[in-house]
Amino acid sequence: MLWPASVLGGLAGFTLASIPGALLGGLLGRWLDRRLQLHDWHDLRERLSGLSAEQRDARLLLQLLGRVAAADSQQAAAQQRLLRQEIQRLALDPALAREAFARGREDLQLARVLRRLRQRPARIDTVLRACWRMAWAGGRCTPAARALLGVWAELLGRTPAQLAALEASARGLALAPPPAGDAYREALQLLGVAADAPLAEVRQAYRRQLGRHHPDRFARGDAAQQAAATERTRRLQEAWALLRERHRGR
């Protein structure tokens, strides 16, 4: 494995201070590789692309969906409909989303994508559930798509029983709205959005509320005001995280 920051750090250090500089630059670069989770040059390019962590997660998902779609070329129309729904749900730029989807169709290994997903264990079930929806987009799931998801589940640490439960959940969630528990209702009320609001509207409401209540706005206030603003910000962040995950799981 070629760690990009380690290589760049070593080369820069050698240029400045010969072998001792190369050793020091390589060590600093290795720390940076670990810190930013850079495993290859593709990871470095993604970091430099300016995409947020949320956008990188969405692109990862679409690449996997593209690979699942490639396992059943007979259902292209249904797959495209589902792709449009995912793009709208994730509030993505259509051109970038379709590029990631197409890249996934062409990449038969996707080892890099799966490796990144393993580093985000909280996202694994949501992604596998979305992949099941794509596998069933045309009303049937091919043996090739099922076998592919079985391999991915094993690599991601999911048992066959867990994968089967995610499949059943995905087929039900394709038509059913997410359950409205107390925490979910509270999050909607806190951000002032409806249950059927698109993700882009939820994000806008979150940012608006965060701007109003961020502790920095009360830097000159008393301790009570700052404490209240900090608590409000924490609740807003939790509400946004909950609603975002619910949208991704639809």
PDB file of C-alpha atoms in Angstrom:
ATOM      1  CA  MET A   1       0.000   0.000   0.000  1.00  0.00           C
ATOM      2  CA  LEU A   2       1.351   3.414  -0.980  1.00  0.00           C
ATOM      3  CA  TRP A   3       0.600   5.989   1.717  1.00  0.00           C
ATOM      4  CA  PRO A   4       0.452   9.334  -0.144  1.00  0.00           C
ATOM      5  CA  ALA A   5       1.318  11.779   2.656  1.00  0.00           C
ATOM      6  CA  SER A   6       4.194   9.526   3.762  1.00  0.00           C
ATOM      7  CA  VAL A   7       5.638   9.546   0.249  1.00  0.00           C
ATOM      8  CA  LEU A   8       5.202  13.294  -0.199  1.00  0.00           C
ATOM      9  CA  GLY A   9       6.596  13.989   3.277  1.00  0.00           C
ATOM     10  CA  GLY A  10       9.615  11.771   2.620  1.00  0.00           C
ATOM     11  CA  LEU A  11      10.346  13.417  -0.725  1.00  0.00           C
ATOM     12  CA  ALA A  12       9.974  16.915   0.700  1.00  0.00           C
ATOM     13  CA  GLY A  13      12.166  16.046   3.679  1.00  0.00           C
ATOM     14  CA  PHE A  14      14.866  14.550   1.428  1.00  0.00           C
ATOM     15  CA  THR A  15      14.863  17.691  -0.703  1.00  0.00           C
ATOM     16  CA  LEU A  16      15.340  19.904   2.351  1.00  0.00           C
ATOM     17  CA  ALA A  17      17.627  17.824   4.541  1.00  0.00           C
ATOM     18  CA  SER A  18      18.695  14.646   2.763  1.00  0.00           C
ATOM     19  CA  ILE A  19      18.179  11.315   4.563  1.00  0.00           C
ATOM     20  CA  PRO A  20      17.384  12.679   8.070  1.00  0.00           C
ATOM     21  CA  GLY A  21      14.843  15.010   6.521  1.00  0.00           C
ATOM     22  CA  ALA A  22      13.309  12.146   4.538  1.00  0.00           C
ATOM     23  CA  LEU A  23      12.897  10.086   7.708  1.00  0.00           C
ATOM     24  CA  LEU A  24      11.290  12.948   9.597  1.00  0.00           C
ATOM     25  CA  GLY A  25       9.079  13.903   6.639  1.00  0.00           C
ATOM     26  CA  GLY A  26       7.996  10.289   6.212  1.00  0.00           C
ATOM     27  CA  LEU A  27       7.053  10.019   9.890  1.00  0.00           C
ATOM     28  CA  LEU A  28       5.059  13.241   9.758  1.00  0.00           C
ATOM     29  CA  GLY A  29       3.407  12.107   6.548  1.00  0.00           C
ATOM     30  CA  ARG A  30       2.523   8.745   8.101  1.00  0.00           C
ATOM     31  CA  TRP A  31       0.841  10.559  10.992  1.00  0.00           C
ATOM     32  CA  LEU A  32      -1.113  12.627   8.476  1.00  0.00           C
ATOM     33  CA  ASP A  33      -2.125   9.499   6.533  1.00  0.00           C
ATOM     34  CA  ARG A  34      -3.535   7.969   9.714  1.00  0.00           C
ATOM     35  CA  ARG A  35      -5.181  11.190  10.797  1.00  0.00           C
ATOM     36  CA  LEU A  36      -6.957  11.738   7.454  1.00  0.00           C
ATOM     37  CA  GLN A  37      -7.368   8.017   6.668  1.00  0.00           C
ATOM     38  CA  LEU A  38      -5.411   8.293   3.428  1.00  0.00           C
ATOM     39  CA  HIS A  39      -4.690   4.830   2.048  1.00  0.00           C
ATOM     40  CA  ASP A  40      -3.863   5.712  -1.549  1.00  0.00           C
ATOM     41  CA  TRP A  41      -3.696   8.567  -4.040  1.00  0.00           C
ATOM     42  CA  HIS A  42      -7.420   8.344  -4.730  1.00  0.00           C
ATOM     43  CA  ASP A  43      -8.116   9.100  -1.059  1.00  0.00           C
ATOM     44  CA  LEU A  44      -5.850  12.137  -1.261  1.00  0.00           C
ATOM     45  CA  ARG A  45      -7.611  13.415  -4.390  1.00  0.00           C
ATOM     46  CA  GLU A  46     -10.963  13.072  -2.625  1.00  0.00           C
ATOM     47  CA  ARG A  47      -9.685  15.032   0.367  1.00  0.00           C
ATOM     48  CA  LEU A  48      -8.495  17.786  -1.953  1.00  0.00           C
ATOM     49  CA  SER A  49     -11.749  17.823  -3.924  1.00  0.00           C
ATOM     50  CA  GLY A  50     -13.471  20.096  -1.407  1.00  0.00           C
ATOM     51  CA  LEU A  51     -16.342  17.679  -0.805  1.00  0.00           C
ATOM     52  CA  SER A  52     -17.780  17.492   2.691  1.00  0.00           C
ATOM     53  CA  ALA A  53     -17.801  14.218   4.647  1.00  0.00           C
ATOM     54  CA  GLU A  54     -21.531  13.978   3.955  1.00  0.00           C
ATOM     55  CA  GLN A  55     -20.986  14.375   0.204  1.00  0.00           C
ATOM     56  CA  ARG A  56     -18.226  11.758   0.244  1.00  0.00           C
ATOM     57  CA  ASP A  57     -20.573   9.355   2.060  1.00  0.00           C
ATOM     58  CA  ALA A  58     -23.264   9.949  -0.555  1.00  0.00           C
ATOM     59  CA  ARG A  59     -20.833   9.366  -3.416  1.00  0.00           C
ATOM     60  CA  LEU A  60     -19.683   6.138  -1.780  1.00  0.00           C
ATOM     61  CA  LEU A  61     -23.289   4.967  -1.566  1.00  0.00           C
ATOM     62  CA  LEU A  62     -23.979   5.776  -5.223  1.00  0.00           C
ATOM     63  CA  GLN A  63     -20.908   3.874  -6.370  1.00  0.00           C
ATOM     64  CA  LEU A  64     -22.153   0.785  -4.553  1.00  0.00           C
ATOM     65  CA  LEU A  65     -25.645   1.273  -5.965  1.00  0.00           C
ATOM     66  CA  GLY A  66     -24.136   1.459  -9.435  1.00  0.00           C
ATOM     67  CA  ARG A  67     -22.358  -1.852  -8.909  1.00  0.00           C
ATOM     68  CA  VAL A  68     -25.583  -3.506  -7.686  1.00  0.00           C
ATOM     69  CA  ALA A  69     -27.440  -2.134 -10.711  1.00  0.00           C
ATOM     70  CA  ALA A  70     -24.806  -3.626 -13.018  1.00  0.00           C
ATOM     71  CA  ALA A  71     -25.725  -7.086 -11.698  1.00  0.00           C
ATOM     72  CA  ASP A  72     -29.127  -6.817 -13.431  1.00  0.00           C
ATOM     73  CA  SER A  73     -28.978  -4.926 -16.734  1.00  0.00           C
ATOM     74  CA  GLN A  74     -32.585  -5.925 -17.552  1.00  0.00           C
ATOM     75  CA  GLN A  75     -34.043  -3.431 -15.065  1.00  0.00           C
ATOM     76  CA  ALA A  76     -32.412  -0.216 -16.265  1.00  0.00           C
ATOM     77  CA  ALA A  77     -35.604   1.879 -16.282  1.00  0.00           C
ATOM     78  CA  ALA A  78     -36.580   0.918 -12.722  1.00  0.00           C
ATOM     79  CA  GLN A  79     -33.000   1.437 -11.562  1.00  0.00           C
ATOM     80  CA  GLN A  80     -32.935   4.936 -13.034  1.00  0.00           C
ATOM     81  CA  ARG A  81     -36.181   5.802 -11.242  1.00  0.00           C
ATOM     82  CA  LEU A  82     -34.708   4.645  -7.945  1.00  0.00           C
ATOM     83  CA  LEU A  83     -31.503   6.546  -8.675  1.00  0.00           C
ATOM     84  CA  ARG A  84     -33.484   9.758  -9.170  1.00  0.00           C
ATOM     85  CA  GLN A  85     -35.207   9.156  -5.821  1.00  0.00           C
ATOM     86  CA  GLU A  86     -31.849   8.667  -4.090  1.00  0.00           C
ATOM     87  CA  ILE A  87     -30.443  11.833  -5.664  1.00  0.00           C
ATOM     88  CA  GLN A  88     -33.455  13.808  -4.453  1.00  0.00           C
ATOM     89  CA  ARG A  89     -33.385  12.207  -0.998  1.00  0.00           C
ATOM     90  CA  LEU A  90     -29.703  12.989  -0.524  1.00  0.00           C
ATOM     91  CA  ALA A  91     -30.019  16.469  -2.078  1.00  0.00           C
ATOM     92  CA  LEU A  92     -27.094  15.819  -4.432  1.00  0.00           C
ATOM     93  CA  ASP A  93     -25.948  17.484  -7.599  1.00  0.00           C
ATOM     94  CA  PRO A  94     -27.438  15.208 -10.319  1.00  0.00           C
ATOM     95  CA  ALA A  95     -24.353  15.329 -12.552  1.00  0.00           C
ATOM     96  CA  LEU A  96     -21.952  14.357  -9.765  1.00  0.00           C
ATOM     97  CA  ALA A  97     -24.348  11.686  -8.493  1.00  0.00           C
ATOM     98  CA  ARG A  98     -24.719  10.069 -11.915  1.00  0.00           C
ATOM     99  CA  GLU A  99     -20.958  10.152 -12.408  1.00  0.00           C
ATOM    100  CA  ALA A 100     -20.462   8.236  -9.135  1.00  0.00           C
ATOM    101  CA  PHE A 101     -23.222   5.782 -10.094  1.00  0.00           C
ATOM    102  CA  ALA A 102     -21.629   5.171 -13.499  1.00  0.00           C
ATOM    103  CA  ARG A 103     -18.209   4.704 -11.919  1.00  0.00           C
ATOM    104  CA  GLY A 104     -19.653   2.065  -9.620  1.00  0.00           C
ATOM    105  CA  ARG A 105     -21.124   0.170 -12.584  1.00  0.00           C
ATOM    106  CA  GLU A 106     -17.701  -0.038 -14.196  1.00  0.00           C
ATOM    107  CA  ASP A 107     -15.676  -0.931 -11.074  1.00  0.00           C
ATOM    108  CA  LEU A 108     -15.974  -4.666 -10.464  1.00  0.00           C
ATOM    109  CA  GLN A 109     -13.966  -4.673  -7.224  1.00  0.00           C
ATOM    110  CA  LEU A 110     -14.836  -1.515  -5.262  1.00  0.00           C
ATOM    111  CA  ALA A 111     -12.344  -2.586  -2.598  1.00  0.00           C
ATOM    112  CA  ARG A 112     -11.509   1.025  -1.810  1.00  0.00           C
ATOM    113  CA  VAL A 113     -15.154   1.938  -1.311  1.00  0.00           C
ATOM    114  CA  LEU A 114     -15.809  -1.027   0.977  1.00  0.00           C
ATOM    115  CA  ARG A 115     -12.689  -0.236   2.976  1.00  0.00           C
ATOM    116  CA  ARG A 116     -13.969   3.295   3.603  1.00  0.00           C
ATOM    117  CA  LEU A 117     -17.343   1.942   4.597  1.00  0.00           C
ATOM    118  CA  ARG A 118     -15.740  -0.379   7.155  1.00  0.00           C
ATOM    119  CA  GLN A 119     -14.336   2.744   8.793  1.00  0.00           C
ATOM    120  CA  ARG A 120     -17.894   4.083   9.215  1.00  0.00           C
ATOM    121  CA  PRO A 121     -19.666   1.213  11.055  1.00  0.00           C
ATOM    122  CA  ALA A 122     -22.703   3.350  11.850  1.00  0.00           C
ATOM    123  CA  ARG A 123     -23.363   3.711   8.113  1.00  0.00           C
ATOM    124  CA  ILE A 124     -23.070   0.044   7.111  1.00  0.00           C
ATOM    125  CA  ASP A 125     -26.698  -0.993   7.674  1.00  0.00           C
ATOM    126  CA  THR A 126     -28.054   2.127   5.977  1.00  0.00           C
ATOM    127  CA  VAL A 127     -25.885   1.519   2.906  1.00  0.00           C
ATOM    128  CA  LEU A 128     -26.703  -2.194   2.679  1.00  0.00           C
ATOM    129  CA  ARG A 129     -30.396  -1.415   2.996  1.00  0.00           C
ATOM    130  CA  ALA A 130     -30.160   1.059   0.105  1.00  0.00           C
ATOM    131  CA  CYS A 131     -28.301  -1.563  -1.941  1.00  0.00           C
ATOM    132  CA  TRP A 132     -31.141  -4.017  -1.335  1.00  0.00           C
ATOM    133  CA  ARG A 133     -33.602  -1.430  -2.616  1.00  0.00           C
ATOM    134  CA  MET A 134     -31.573  -1.136  -5.800  1.00  0.00           C
ATOM    135  CA  ALA A 135     -31.343  -4.929  -6.113  1.00  0.00           C
ATOM    136  CA  TRP A 136     -35.156  -5.120  -5.937  1.00  0.00           C
ATOM    137  CA  ALA A 137     -35.763  -2.019  -8.097  1.00  0.00           C
ATOM    138  CA  GLY A 138     -37.442  -4.003 -10.867  1.00  0.00           C
ATOM    139  CA  GLY A 139     -39.515  -6.187  -8.562  1.00  0.00           C
ATOM    140  CA  ARG A 140     -37.052  -9.064  -8.517  1.00  0.00           C
ATOM    141  CA  CYS A 141     -33.539  -9.683  -7.213  1.00  0.00           C
ATOM    142  CA  THR A 142     -31.122 -11.622  -9.409  1.00  0.00           C
ATOM    143  CA  PRO A 143     -28.863 -14.337  -7.980  1.00  0.00           C
ATOM    144  CA  ALA A 144     -25.864 -12.231  -9.053  1.00  0.00           C
ATOM    145  CA  ALA A 145     -27.025  -9.221  -7.021  1.00  0.00           C
ATOM    146  CA  ARG A 146     -27.821 -11.422  -4.027  1.00  0.00           C
ATOM    147  CA  ALA A 147     -24.407 -13.081  -4.182  1.00  0.00           C
ATOM    148  CA  LEU A 148     -22.707  -9.680  -4.482  1.00  0.00           C
ATOM    149  CA  LEU A 149     -24.453  -8.340  -1.386  1.00  0.00           C
ATOM    150  CA  GLY A 150     -23.593 -11.526   0.463  1.00  0.00           C
ATOM    151  CA  VAL A 151     -19.899 -10.974  -0.232  1.00  0.00           C
ATOM    152  CA  TRP A 152     -20.103  -7.323   0.824  1.00  0.00           C
ATOM    153  CA  ALA A 153     -21.967  -8.180   4.020  1.00  0.00           C
ATOM    154  CA  GLU A 154     -19.285 -10.683   4.996  1.00  0.00           C
ATOM    155  CA  LEU A 155     -16.523  -8.151   4.329  1.00  0.00           C
ATOM    156  CA  LEU A 156     -18.413  -5.559   6.390  1.00  0.00           C
ATOM    157  CA  GLY A 157     -18.968  -7.890   9.345  1.00  0.00           C
ATOM    158  CA  ARG A 158     -22.669  -8.648   8.862  1.00  0.00           C
ATOM    159  CA  THR A 159     -24.032 -12.158   9.315  1.00  0.00           C
ATOM    160  CA  PRO A 160     -26.398 -13.806   6.789  1.00  0.00           C
ATOM    161  CA  ALA A 161     -29.245 -13.345   9.278  1.00  0.00           C
ATOM    162  CA  GLN A 162     -28.496  -9.638   9.622  1.00  0.00           C
ATOM    163  CA  LEU A 163     -28.315  -9.276   5.852  1.00  0.00           C
ATOM    164  CA  ALA A 164     -31.660 -11.041   5.460  1.00  0.00           C
ATOM    165  CA  ALA A 165     -33.212  -8.692   8.034  1.00  0.00           C
ATOM    166  CA  LEU A 166     -31.879  -5.686   6.121  1.00  0.00           C
ATOM    167  CA  GLU A 167     -33.373  -7.068   2.916  1.00  0.00           C
ATOM    168  CA  ALA A 168     -36.793  -7.437   4.529  1.00  0.00           C
ATOM    169  CA  SER A 169     -36.490  -3.970   6.016  1.00  0.00           C
ATOM    170  CA  ALA A 170     -35.528  -2.448   2.671  1.00  0.00           C
ATOM    171  CA  ARG A 171     -38.462  -3.988   0.854  1.00  0.00           C
ATOM    172  CA  GLY A 172     -40.840  -2.695   3.500  1.00  0.00           C
ATOM    173  CA  LEU A 173     -39.234   0.749   3.849  1.00  0.00           C
ATOM    174  CA  ALA A 174     -39.539   1.295   0.105  1.00  0.00           C
ATOM    175  CA  LEU A 175     -43.227   2.106   0.705  1.00  0.00           C
ATOM    176  CA  ALA A 176     -43.534   2.820   4.417  1.00  0.00           C
ATOM    177  CA  PRO A 177     -42.517   6.095   6.082  1.00  0.00           C
ATOM    178  CA  PRO A 178     -40.112   5.983   9.026  1.00  0.00           C
ATOM    179  CA  PRO A 179     -41.742   5.526  12.451  1.00  0.00           C
ATOM    180  CA  ALA A 180     -42.457   8.727  14.300  1.00  0.00           C
ATOM    181  CA  GLY A 181     -41.103   8.077  17.787  1.00  0.00           C
ATOM    182  CA  ASP A 182     -40.838  10.700  20.501  1.00  0.00           C
ATOM    183  CA  ALA A 183     -37.234  11.594  19.637  1.00  0.00           C
ATOM    184  CA  TYR A 184     -38.143  11.862  15.954  1.00  0.00           C
ATOM    185  CA  ARG A 185     -41.119  14.155  16.635  1.00  0.00           C
ATOM    186  CA  GLU A 186     -39.011  16.279  18.966  1.00  0.00           C
ATOM    187  CA  ALA A 187     -36.318  16.641  16.288  1.00  0.00           C
ATOM    188  CA  LEU A 188     -38.912  17.773  13.732  1.00  0.00           C
ATOM    189  CA  GLN A 189     -40.318  20.332  16.166  1.00  0.00           C
ATOM    190  CA  LEU A 190     -36.889  21.604  17.150  1.00  0.00           C
ATOM    191  CA  LEU A 191     -35.898  22.283  13.534  1.00  0.00           C
ATOM    192  CA  GLY A 192     -39.390  23.414  12.549  1.00  0.00           C
ATOM    193  CA  VAL A 193     -39.826  21.063   9.590  1.00  0.00           C
ATOM    194  CA  ALA A 194     -42.500  18.609   8.478  1.00  0.00           C
ATOM    195  CA  ALA A 195     -41.998  14.843   8.450  1.00  0.00           C
ATOM    196  CA  ASP A 196     -42.097  14.778   4.628  1.00  0.00           C
ATOM    197  CA  ALA A 197     -39.673  17.691   4.163  1.00  0.00           C
ATOM    198  CA  PRO A 198     -36.820  16.912   1.712  1.00  0.00           C
ATOM    199  CA  LEU A 199     -33.314  16.627   3.105  1.00  0.00           C
ATOM    200  CA  ALA A 200     -32.254  19.947   1.569  1.00  0.00           C
ATOM    201  CA  GLU A 201     -35.017  21.751   3.484  1.00  0.00           C
ATOM    202  CA  VAL A 202     -34.078  19.989   6.732  1.00  0.00           C
ATOM    203  CA  ARG A 203     -30.431  20.957   6.249  1.00  0.00           C
ATOM    204  CA  GLN A 204     -31.379  24.585   5.592  1.00  0.00           C
ATOM    205  CA  ALA A 205     -33.542  24.687   8.732  1.00  0.00           C
ATOM    206  CA  TYR A 206     -30.719  23.172  10.792  1.00  0.00           C
ATOM    207  CA  ARG A 207     -28.193  25.723   9.587  1.00  0.00           C
ATOM    208  CA  ARG A 208     -30.608  28.570  10.166  1.00  0.00           C
ATOM    209  CA  GLN A 209     -31.325  27.473  13.742  1.00  0.00           C
ATOM    210  CA  LEU A 210     -27.648  26.824  14.398  1.00  0.00           C
ATOM    211  CA  GLY A 211     -26.785  30.322  13.257  1.00  0.00           C
ATOM    212  CA  ARG A 212     -29.333  31.796  15.648  1.00  0.00           C
ATOM    213  CA  HIS A 213     -28.304  29.828  18.707  1.00  0.00           C
ATOM    214  CA  HIS A 214     -24.578  29.201  18.293  1.00  0.00           C
ATOM    215  CA  PRO A 215     -22.598  30.027  21.478  1.00  0.00           C
ATOM    216  CA  ASP A 216     -20.335  32.402  19.531  1.00  0.00           C
ATOM    217  CA  ARG A 217     -23.294  34.796  19.209  1.00  0.00           C
ATOM    218  CA  PHE A 218     -23.360  35.065  22.980  1.00  0.00           C
ATOM    219  CA  ALA A 219     -19.641  35.427  23.589  1.00  0.00           C
ATOM    220  CA  ARG A 220     -20.240  38.756  25.364  1.00  0.00           C
ATOM    221  CA  GLY A 221     -23.229  37.489  27.324  1.00  0.00           C
ATOM    222  CA  ASP A 222     -23.265  36.082  30.813  1.00  0.00           C
ATOM    223  CA  ALA A 223     -22.475  32.484  31.713  1.00  0.00           C
ATOM    224  CA  ALA A 224     -26.154  31.484  31.778  1.00  0.00           C
ATOM    225  CA  GLN A 225     -26.718  32.672  28.210  1.00  0.00           C
ATOM    226  CA  GLN A 226     -23.636  30.851  26.969  1.00  0.00           C
ATOM    227  CA  ALA A 227     -24.649  27.636  28.748  1.00  0.00           C
ATOM    228  CA  ALA A 228     -28.160  27.820  27.282  1.00  0.00           C
ATOM    229  CA  ALA A 229     -26.771  28.421  23.789  1.00  0.00           C
ATOM    230  CA  THR A 230     -24.375  25.490  24.137  1.00  0.00           C
ATOM    231  CA  GLU A 231     -27.191  23.172  25.221  1.00  0.00           C
ATOM    232  CA  ARG A 232     -29.436  24.364  22.395  1.00  0.00           C
ATOM    233  CA  THR A 233     -26.647  23.775  19.880  1.00  0.00           C
ATOM    234  CA  ARG A 234     -26.122  20.245  21.190  1.00  0.00           C
ATOM    235  CA  ARG A 235     -29.826  19.458  20.806  1.00  0.00           C
ATOM    236  CA  LEU A 236     -29.875  20.914  17.280  1.00  0.00           C
ATOM    237  CA  GLN A 237     -26.911  18.777  16.268  1.00  0.00           C
ATOM    238  CA  GLU A 238     -28.573  15.639  17.646  1.00  0.00           C
ATOM    239  CA  ALA A 239     -31.834  16.490  15.866  1.00  0.00           C
ATOM    240  CA  TRP A 240     -30.040  17.021  12.551  1.00  0.00           C
ATOM    241  CA  ALA A 241     -28.128  13.734  12.916  1.00  0.00           C
ATOM    242  CA  LEU A 242     -31.350  11.832  13.621  1.00  0.00           C
ATOM    243  CA  LEU A 243     -33.325  13.336  10.735  1.00  0.00           C
ATOM    244  CA  ARG A 244     -30.451  12.895   8.317  1.00  0.00           C
ATOM    245  CA  GLU A 245     -30.152   9.189   9.168  1.00  0.00           C
ATOM    246  CA  ARG A 246     -33.919   8.727   8.812  1.00  0.00           C
ATOM    247  CA  HIS A 247     -33.767  10.271   5.344  1.00  0.00           C
ATOM    248  CA  ARG A 248     -30.877   8.031   4.340  1.00  0.00           C
ATOM    249  CA  GLY A 249     -32.727   4.982   5.547  1.00  0.00           C
ATOM    250  CA  ARG A 250     -35.873   5.646   3.511  1.00  0.00           C
TER     251      ARG A 250
END
